[in-house]
Short mmCIF file of N, CA, C and O in Angstrom, two decimals:
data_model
loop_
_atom_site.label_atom_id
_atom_site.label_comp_id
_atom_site.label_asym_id
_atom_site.label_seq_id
_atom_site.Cartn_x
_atom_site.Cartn_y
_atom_site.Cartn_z
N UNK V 1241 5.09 -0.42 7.24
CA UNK V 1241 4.12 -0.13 6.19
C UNK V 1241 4.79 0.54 5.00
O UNK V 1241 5.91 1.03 5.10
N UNK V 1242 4.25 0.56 4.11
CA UNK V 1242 4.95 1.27 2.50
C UNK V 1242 4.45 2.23 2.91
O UNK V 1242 3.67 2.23 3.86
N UNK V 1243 4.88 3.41 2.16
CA UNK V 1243 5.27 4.41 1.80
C UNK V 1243 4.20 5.04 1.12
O UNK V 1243 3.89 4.42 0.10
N UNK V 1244 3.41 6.21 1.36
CA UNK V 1244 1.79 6.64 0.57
C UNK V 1244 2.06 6.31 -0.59
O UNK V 1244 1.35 5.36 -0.92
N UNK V 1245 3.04 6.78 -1.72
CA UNK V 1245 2.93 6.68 -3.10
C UNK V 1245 3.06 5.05 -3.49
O UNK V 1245 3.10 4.69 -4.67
N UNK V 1246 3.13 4.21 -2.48
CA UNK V 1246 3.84 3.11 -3.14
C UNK V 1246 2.57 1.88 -2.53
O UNK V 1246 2.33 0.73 -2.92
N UNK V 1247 1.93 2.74 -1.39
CA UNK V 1247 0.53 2.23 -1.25
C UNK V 1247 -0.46 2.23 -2.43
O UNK V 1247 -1.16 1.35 -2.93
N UNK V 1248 -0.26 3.55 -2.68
CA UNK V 1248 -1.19 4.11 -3.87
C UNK V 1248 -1.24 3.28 -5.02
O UNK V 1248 -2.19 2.69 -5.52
N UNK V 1249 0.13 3.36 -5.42
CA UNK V 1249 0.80 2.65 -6.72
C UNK V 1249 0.10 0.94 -6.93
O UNK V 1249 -0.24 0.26 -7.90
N UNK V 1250 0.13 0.74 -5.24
CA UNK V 1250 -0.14 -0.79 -5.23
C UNK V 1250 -1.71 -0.87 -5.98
O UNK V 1250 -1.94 -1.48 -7.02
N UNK V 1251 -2.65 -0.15 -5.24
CA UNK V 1251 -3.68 -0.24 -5.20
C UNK V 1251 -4.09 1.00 -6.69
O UNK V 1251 -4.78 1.97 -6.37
N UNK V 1252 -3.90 0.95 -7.33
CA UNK V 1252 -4.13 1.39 -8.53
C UNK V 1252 -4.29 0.39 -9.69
O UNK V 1252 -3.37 -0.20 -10.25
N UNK V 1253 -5.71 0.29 -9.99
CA UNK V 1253 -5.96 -0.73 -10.84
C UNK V 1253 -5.86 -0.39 -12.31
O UNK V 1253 -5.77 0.71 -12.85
N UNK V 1254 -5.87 -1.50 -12.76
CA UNK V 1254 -4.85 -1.60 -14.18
C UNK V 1254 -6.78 -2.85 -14.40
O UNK V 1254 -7.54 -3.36 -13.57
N UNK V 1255 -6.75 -2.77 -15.90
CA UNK V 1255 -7.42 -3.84 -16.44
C UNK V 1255 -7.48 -4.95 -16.54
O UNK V 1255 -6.36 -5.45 -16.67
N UNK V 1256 -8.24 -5.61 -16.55
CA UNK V 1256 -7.85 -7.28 -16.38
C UNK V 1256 -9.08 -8.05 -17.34
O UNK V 1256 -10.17 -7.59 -17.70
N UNK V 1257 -8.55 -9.19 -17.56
CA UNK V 1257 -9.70 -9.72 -18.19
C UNK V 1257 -10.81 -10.18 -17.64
O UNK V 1257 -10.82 -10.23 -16.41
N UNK V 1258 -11.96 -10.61 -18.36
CA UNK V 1258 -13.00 -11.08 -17.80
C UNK V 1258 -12.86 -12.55 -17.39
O UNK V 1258 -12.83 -13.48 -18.19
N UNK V 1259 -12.75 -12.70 -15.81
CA UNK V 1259 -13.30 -14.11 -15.42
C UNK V 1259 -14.45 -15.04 -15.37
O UNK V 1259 -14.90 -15.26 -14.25
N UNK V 1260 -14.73 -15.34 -15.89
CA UNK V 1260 -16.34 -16.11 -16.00
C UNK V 1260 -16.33 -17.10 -14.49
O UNK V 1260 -15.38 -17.83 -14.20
N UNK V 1261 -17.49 -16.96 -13.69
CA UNK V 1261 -17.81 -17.12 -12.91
C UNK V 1261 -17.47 -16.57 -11.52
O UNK V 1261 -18.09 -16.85 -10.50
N UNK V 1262 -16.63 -15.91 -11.59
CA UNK V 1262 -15.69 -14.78 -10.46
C UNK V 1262 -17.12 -13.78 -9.80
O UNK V 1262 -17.97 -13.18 -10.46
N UNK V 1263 -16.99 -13.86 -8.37
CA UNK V 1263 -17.86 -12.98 -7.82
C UNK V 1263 -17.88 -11.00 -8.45
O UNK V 1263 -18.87 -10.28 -8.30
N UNK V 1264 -16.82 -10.65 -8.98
CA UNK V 1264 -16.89 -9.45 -9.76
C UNK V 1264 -17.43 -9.00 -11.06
O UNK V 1264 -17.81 -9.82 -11.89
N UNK V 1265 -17.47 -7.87 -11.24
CA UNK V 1265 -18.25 -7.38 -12.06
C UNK V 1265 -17.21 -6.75 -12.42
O UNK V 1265 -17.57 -6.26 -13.49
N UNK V 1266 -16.13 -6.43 -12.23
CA UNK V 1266 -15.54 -5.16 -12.66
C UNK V 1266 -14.19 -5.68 -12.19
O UNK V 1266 -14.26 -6.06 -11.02
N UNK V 1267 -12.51 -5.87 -12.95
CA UNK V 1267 -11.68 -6.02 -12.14
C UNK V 1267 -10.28 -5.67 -12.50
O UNK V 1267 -10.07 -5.83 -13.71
N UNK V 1268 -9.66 -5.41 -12.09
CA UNK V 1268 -7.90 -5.32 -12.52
C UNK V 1268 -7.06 -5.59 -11.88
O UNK V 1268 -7.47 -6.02 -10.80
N UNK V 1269 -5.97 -5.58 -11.97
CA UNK V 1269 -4.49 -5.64 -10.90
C UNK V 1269 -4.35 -4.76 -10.56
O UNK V 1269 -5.04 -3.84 -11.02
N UNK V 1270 -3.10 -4.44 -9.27
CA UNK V 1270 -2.81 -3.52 -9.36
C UNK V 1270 -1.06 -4.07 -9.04
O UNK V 1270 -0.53 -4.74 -9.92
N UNK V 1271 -0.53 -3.85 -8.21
CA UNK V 1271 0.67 -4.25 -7.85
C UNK V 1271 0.78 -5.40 -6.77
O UNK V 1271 0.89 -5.11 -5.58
N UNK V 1272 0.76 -6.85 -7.25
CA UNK V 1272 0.62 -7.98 -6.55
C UNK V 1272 -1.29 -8.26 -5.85
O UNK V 1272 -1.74 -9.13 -5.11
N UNK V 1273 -1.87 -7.19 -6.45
CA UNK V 1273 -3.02 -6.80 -5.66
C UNK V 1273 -4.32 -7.22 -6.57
O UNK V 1273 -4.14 -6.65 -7.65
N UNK V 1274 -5.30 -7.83 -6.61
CA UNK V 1274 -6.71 -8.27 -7.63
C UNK V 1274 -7.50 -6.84 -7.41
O UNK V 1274 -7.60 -6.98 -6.19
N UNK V 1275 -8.14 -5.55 -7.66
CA UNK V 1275 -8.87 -4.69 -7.03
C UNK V 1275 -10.17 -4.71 -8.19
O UNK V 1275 -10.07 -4.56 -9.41
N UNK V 1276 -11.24 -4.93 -7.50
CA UNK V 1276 -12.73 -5.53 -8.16
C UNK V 1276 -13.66 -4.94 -7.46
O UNK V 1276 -13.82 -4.95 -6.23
N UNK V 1277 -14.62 -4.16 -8.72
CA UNK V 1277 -15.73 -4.05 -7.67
C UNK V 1277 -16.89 -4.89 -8.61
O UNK V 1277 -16.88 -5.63 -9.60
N UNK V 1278 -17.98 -4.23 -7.58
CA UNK V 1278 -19.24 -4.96 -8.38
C UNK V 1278 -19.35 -6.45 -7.56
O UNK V 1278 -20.15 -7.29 -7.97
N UNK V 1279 -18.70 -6.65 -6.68
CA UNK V 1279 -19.34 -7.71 -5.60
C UNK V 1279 -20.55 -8.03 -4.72
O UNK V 1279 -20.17 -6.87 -4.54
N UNK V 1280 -21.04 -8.20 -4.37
CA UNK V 1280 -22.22 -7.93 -2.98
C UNK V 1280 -21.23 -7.39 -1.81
O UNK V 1280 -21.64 -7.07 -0.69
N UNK V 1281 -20.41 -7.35 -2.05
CA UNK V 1281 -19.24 -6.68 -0.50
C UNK V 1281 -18.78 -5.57 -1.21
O UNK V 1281 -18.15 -4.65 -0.70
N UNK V 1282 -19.06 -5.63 -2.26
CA UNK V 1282 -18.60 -3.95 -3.03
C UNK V 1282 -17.10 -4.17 -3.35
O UNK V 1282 -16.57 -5.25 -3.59
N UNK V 1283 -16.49 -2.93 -3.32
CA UNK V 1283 -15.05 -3.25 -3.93
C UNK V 1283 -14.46 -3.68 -2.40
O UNK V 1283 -14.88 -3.61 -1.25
N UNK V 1284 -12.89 -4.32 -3.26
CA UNK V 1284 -12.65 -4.98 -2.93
C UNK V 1284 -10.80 -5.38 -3.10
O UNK V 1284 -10.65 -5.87 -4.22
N UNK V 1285 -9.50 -5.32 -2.38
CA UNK V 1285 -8.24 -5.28 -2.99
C UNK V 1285 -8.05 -6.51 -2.14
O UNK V 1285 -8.58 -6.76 -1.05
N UNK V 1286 -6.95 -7.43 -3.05
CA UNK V 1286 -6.45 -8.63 -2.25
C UNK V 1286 -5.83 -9.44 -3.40
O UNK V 1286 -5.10 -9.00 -4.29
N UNK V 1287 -6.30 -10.89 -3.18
CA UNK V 1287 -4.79 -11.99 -3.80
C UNK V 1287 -6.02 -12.96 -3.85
O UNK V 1287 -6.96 -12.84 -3.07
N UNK V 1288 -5.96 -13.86 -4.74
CA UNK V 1288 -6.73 -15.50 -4.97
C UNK V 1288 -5.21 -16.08 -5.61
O UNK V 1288 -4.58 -15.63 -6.57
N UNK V 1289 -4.93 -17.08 -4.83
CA UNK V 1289 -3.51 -18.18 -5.04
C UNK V 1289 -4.19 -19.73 -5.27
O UNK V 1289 -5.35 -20.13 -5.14
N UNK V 1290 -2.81 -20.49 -5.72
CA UNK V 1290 -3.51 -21.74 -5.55
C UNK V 1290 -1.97 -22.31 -5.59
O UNK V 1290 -0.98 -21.65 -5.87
N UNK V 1291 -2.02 -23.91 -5.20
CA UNK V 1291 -1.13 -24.44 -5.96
C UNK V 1291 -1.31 -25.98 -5.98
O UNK V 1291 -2.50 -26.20 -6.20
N UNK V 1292 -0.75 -26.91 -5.87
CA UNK V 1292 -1.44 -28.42 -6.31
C UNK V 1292 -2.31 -29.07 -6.14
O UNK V 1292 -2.88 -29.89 -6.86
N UNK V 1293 -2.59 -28.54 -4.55
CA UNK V 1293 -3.61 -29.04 -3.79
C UNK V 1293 -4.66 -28.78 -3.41
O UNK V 1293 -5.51 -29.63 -3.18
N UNK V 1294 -4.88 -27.13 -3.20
CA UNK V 1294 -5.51 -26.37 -2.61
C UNK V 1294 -5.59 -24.51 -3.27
O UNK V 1294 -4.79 -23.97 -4.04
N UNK V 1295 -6.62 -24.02 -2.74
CA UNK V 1295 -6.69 -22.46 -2.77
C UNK V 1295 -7.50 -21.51 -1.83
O UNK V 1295 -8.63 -21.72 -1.38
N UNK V 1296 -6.68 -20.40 -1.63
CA UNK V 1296 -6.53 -19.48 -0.77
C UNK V 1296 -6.98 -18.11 -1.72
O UNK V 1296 -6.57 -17.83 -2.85
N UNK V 1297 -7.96 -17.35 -0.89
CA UNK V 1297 -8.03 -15.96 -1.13
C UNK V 1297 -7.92 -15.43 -0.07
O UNK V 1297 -8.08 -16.08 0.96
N UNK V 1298 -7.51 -13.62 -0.08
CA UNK V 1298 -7.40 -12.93 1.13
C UNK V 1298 -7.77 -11.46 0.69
O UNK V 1298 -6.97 -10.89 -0.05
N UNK V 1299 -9.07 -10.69 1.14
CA UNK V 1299 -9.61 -9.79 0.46
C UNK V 1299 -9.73 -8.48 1.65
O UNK V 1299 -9.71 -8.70 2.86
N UNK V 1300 -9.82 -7.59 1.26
CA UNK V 1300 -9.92 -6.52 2.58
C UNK V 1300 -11.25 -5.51 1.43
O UNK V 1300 -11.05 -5.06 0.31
N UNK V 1301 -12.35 -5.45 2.14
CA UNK V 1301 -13.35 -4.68 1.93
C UNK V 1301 -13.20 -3.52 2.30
O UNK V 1301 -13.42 -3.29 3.50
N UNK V 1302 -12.78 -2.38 1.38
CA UNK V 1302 -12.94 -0.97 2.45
C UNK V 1302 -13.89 -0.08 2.60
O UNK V 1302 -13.84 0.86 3.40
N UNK V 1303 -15.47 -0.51 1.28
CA UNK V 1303 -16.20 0.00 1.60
C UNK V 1303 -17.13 -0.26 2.57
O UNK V 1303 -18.18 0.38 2.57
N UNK V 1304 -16.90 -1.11 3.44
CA UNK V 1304 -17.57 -2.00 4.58
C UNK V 1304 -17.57 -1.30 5.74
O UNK V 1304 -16.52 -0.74 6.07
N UNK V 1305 -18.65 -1.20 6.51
CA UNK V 1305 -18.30 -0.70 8.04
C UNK V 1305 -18.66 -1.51 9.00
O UNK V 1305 -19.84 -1.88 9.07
N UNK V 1306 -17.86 -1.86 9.77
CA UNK V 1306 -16.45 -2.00 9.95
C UNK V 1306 -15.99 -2.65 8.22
O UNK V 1306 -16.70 -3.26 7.42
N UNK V 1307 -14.46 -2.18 8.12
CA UNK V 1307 -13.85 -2.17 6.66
C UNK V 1307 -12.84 -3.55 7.17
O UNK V 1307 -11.71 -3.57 7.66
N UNK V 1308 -14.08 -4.98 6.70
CA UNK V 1308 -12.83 -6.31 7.09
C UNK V 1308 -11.98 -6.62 5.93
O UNK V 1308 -11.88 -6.15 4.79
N UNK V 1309 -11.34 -7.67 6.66
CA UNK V 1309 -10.31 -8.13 5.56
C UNK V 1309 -10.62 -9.68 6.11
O UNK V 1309 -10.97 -10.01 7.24
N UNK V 1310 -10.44 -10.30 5.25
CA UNK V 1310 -10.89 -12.19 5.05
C UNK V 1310 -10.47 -12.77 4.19
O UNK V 1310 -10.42 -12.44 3.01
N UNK V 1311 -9.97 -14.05 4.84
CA UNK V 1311 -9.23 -14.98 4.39
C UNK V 1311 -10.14 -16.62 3.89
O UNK V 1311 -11.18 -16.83 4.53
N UNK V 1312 -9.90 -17.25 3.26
CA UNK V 1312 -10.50 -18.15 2.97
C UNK V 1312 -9.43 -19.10 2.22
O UNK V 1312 -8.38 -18.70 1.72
N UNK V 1313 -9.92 -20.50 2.25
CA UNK V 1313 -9.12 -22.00 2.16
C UNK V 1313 -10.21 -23.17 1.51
O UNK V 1313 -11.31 -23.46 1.98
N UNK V 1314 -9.70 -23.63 0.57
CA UNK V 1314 -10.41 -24.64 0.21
C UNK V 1314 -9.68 -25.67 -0.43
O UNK V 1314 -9.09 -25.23 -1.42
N UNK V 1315 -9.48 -26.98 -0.23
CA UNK V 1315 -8.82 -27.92 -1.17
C UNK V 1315 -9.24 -28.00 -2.63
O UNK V 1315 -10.34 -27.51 -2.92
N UNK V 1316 -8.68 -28.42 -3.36
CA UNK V 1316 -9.11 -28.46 -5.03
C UNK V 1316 -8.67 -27.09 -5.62
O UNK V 1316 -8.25 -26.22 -4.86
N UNK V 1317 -8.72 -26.96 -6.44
CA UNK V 1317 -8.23 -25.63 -7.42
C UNK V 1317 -9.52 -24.83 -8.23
O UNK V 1317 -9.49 -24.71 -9.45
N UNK V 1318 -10.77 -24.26 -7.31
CA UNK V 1318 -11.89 -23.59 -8.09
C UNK V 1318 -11.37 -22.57 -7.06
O UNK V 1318 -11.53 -22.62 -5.84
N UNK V 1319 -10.71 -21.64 -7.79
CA UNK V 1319 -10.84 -20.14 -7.32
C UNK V 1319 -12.05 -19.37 -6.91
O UNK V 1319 -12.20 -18.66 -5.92
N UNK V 1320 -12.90 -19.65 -7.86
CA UNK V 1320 -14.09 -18.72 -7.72
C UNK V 1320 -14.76 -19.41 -6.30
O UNK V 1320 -14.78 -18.44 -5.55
N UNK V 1321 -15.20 -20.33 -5.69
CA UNK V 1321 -15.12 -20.99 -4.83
C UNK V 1321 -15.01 -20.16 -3.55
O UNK V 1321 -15.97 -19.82 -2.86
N UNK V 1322 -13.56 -19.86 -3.30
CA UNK V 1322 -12.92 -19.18 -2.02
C UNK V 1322 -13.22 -17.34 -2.80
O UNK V 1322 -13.20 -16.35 -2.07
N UNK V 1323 -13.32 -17.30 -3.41
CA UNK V 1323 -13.75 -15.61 -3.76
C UNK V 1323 -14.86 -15.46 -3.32
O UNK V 1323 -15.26 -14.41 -2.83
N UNK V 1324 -15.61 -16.61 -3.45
CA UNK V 1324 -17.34 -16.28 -3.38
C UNK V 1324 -17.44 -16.53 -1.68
O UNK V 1324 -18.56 -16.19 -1.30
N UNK V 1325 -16.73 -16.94 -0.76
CA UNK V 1325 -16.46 -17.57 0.48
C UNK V 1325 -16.21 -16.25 1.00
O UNK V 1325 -16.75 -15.83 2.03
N UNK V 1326 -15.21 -15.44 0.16
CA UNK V 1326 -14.71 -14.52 0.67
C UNK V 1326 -15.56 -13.09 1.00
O UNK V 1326 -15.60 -12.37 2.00
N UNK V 1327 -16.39 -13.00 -0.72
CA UNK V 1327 -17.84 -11.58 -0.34
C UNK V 1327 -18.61 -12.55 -0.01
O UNK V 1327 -19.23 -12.61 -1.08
N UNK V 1328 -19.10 -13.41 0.67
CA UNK V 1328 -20.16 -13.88 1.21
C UNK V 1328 -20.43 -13.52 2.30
O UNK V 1328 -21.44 -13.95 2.86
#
């Protein structure tokens, strides 16, 4: 596992622009990390990828109890798609 400050560091959000149609309300980077709240799953730290074929998100809810983490897959390239798969 990293290191507290470098956990921290990760998960320290930075601003981001507005995505139009993205399950968030609210979002930034942080270090390799998307951290968004304003979902129906509430906030929210993780990754939305894609590449020719297909796309992948992987989100960990920590205001959740139990606090999951979920993965999601879809062919085609609509991000918002597997985000919305993901707080659903």
């Amino acid at each position: 596992p990293a290191p507290g400050s470098s956990r921290r560091h990760a998960a320290e959000r930075r601003p981001g622009p507005h995505a139009a149609r993205r399950p968030w309300t609210d979002f930034g980077y942080g270090l390799g990390l998307m951290i968004a709240e304003g979902s129906p799953a509430g906030r929210s730290l993780g990754h939305t990828g894609h590449d020719v074929t297909s796309v992948a998100a992987v989100y960990h809810f920590p205001d959740l109890d139990p606090a999951p983490t979920v993965a999601t897959f879809a062919r085609g390239d609509d991000q918002a798609a597997v985000e919305w798969a993901a707080v659903d």
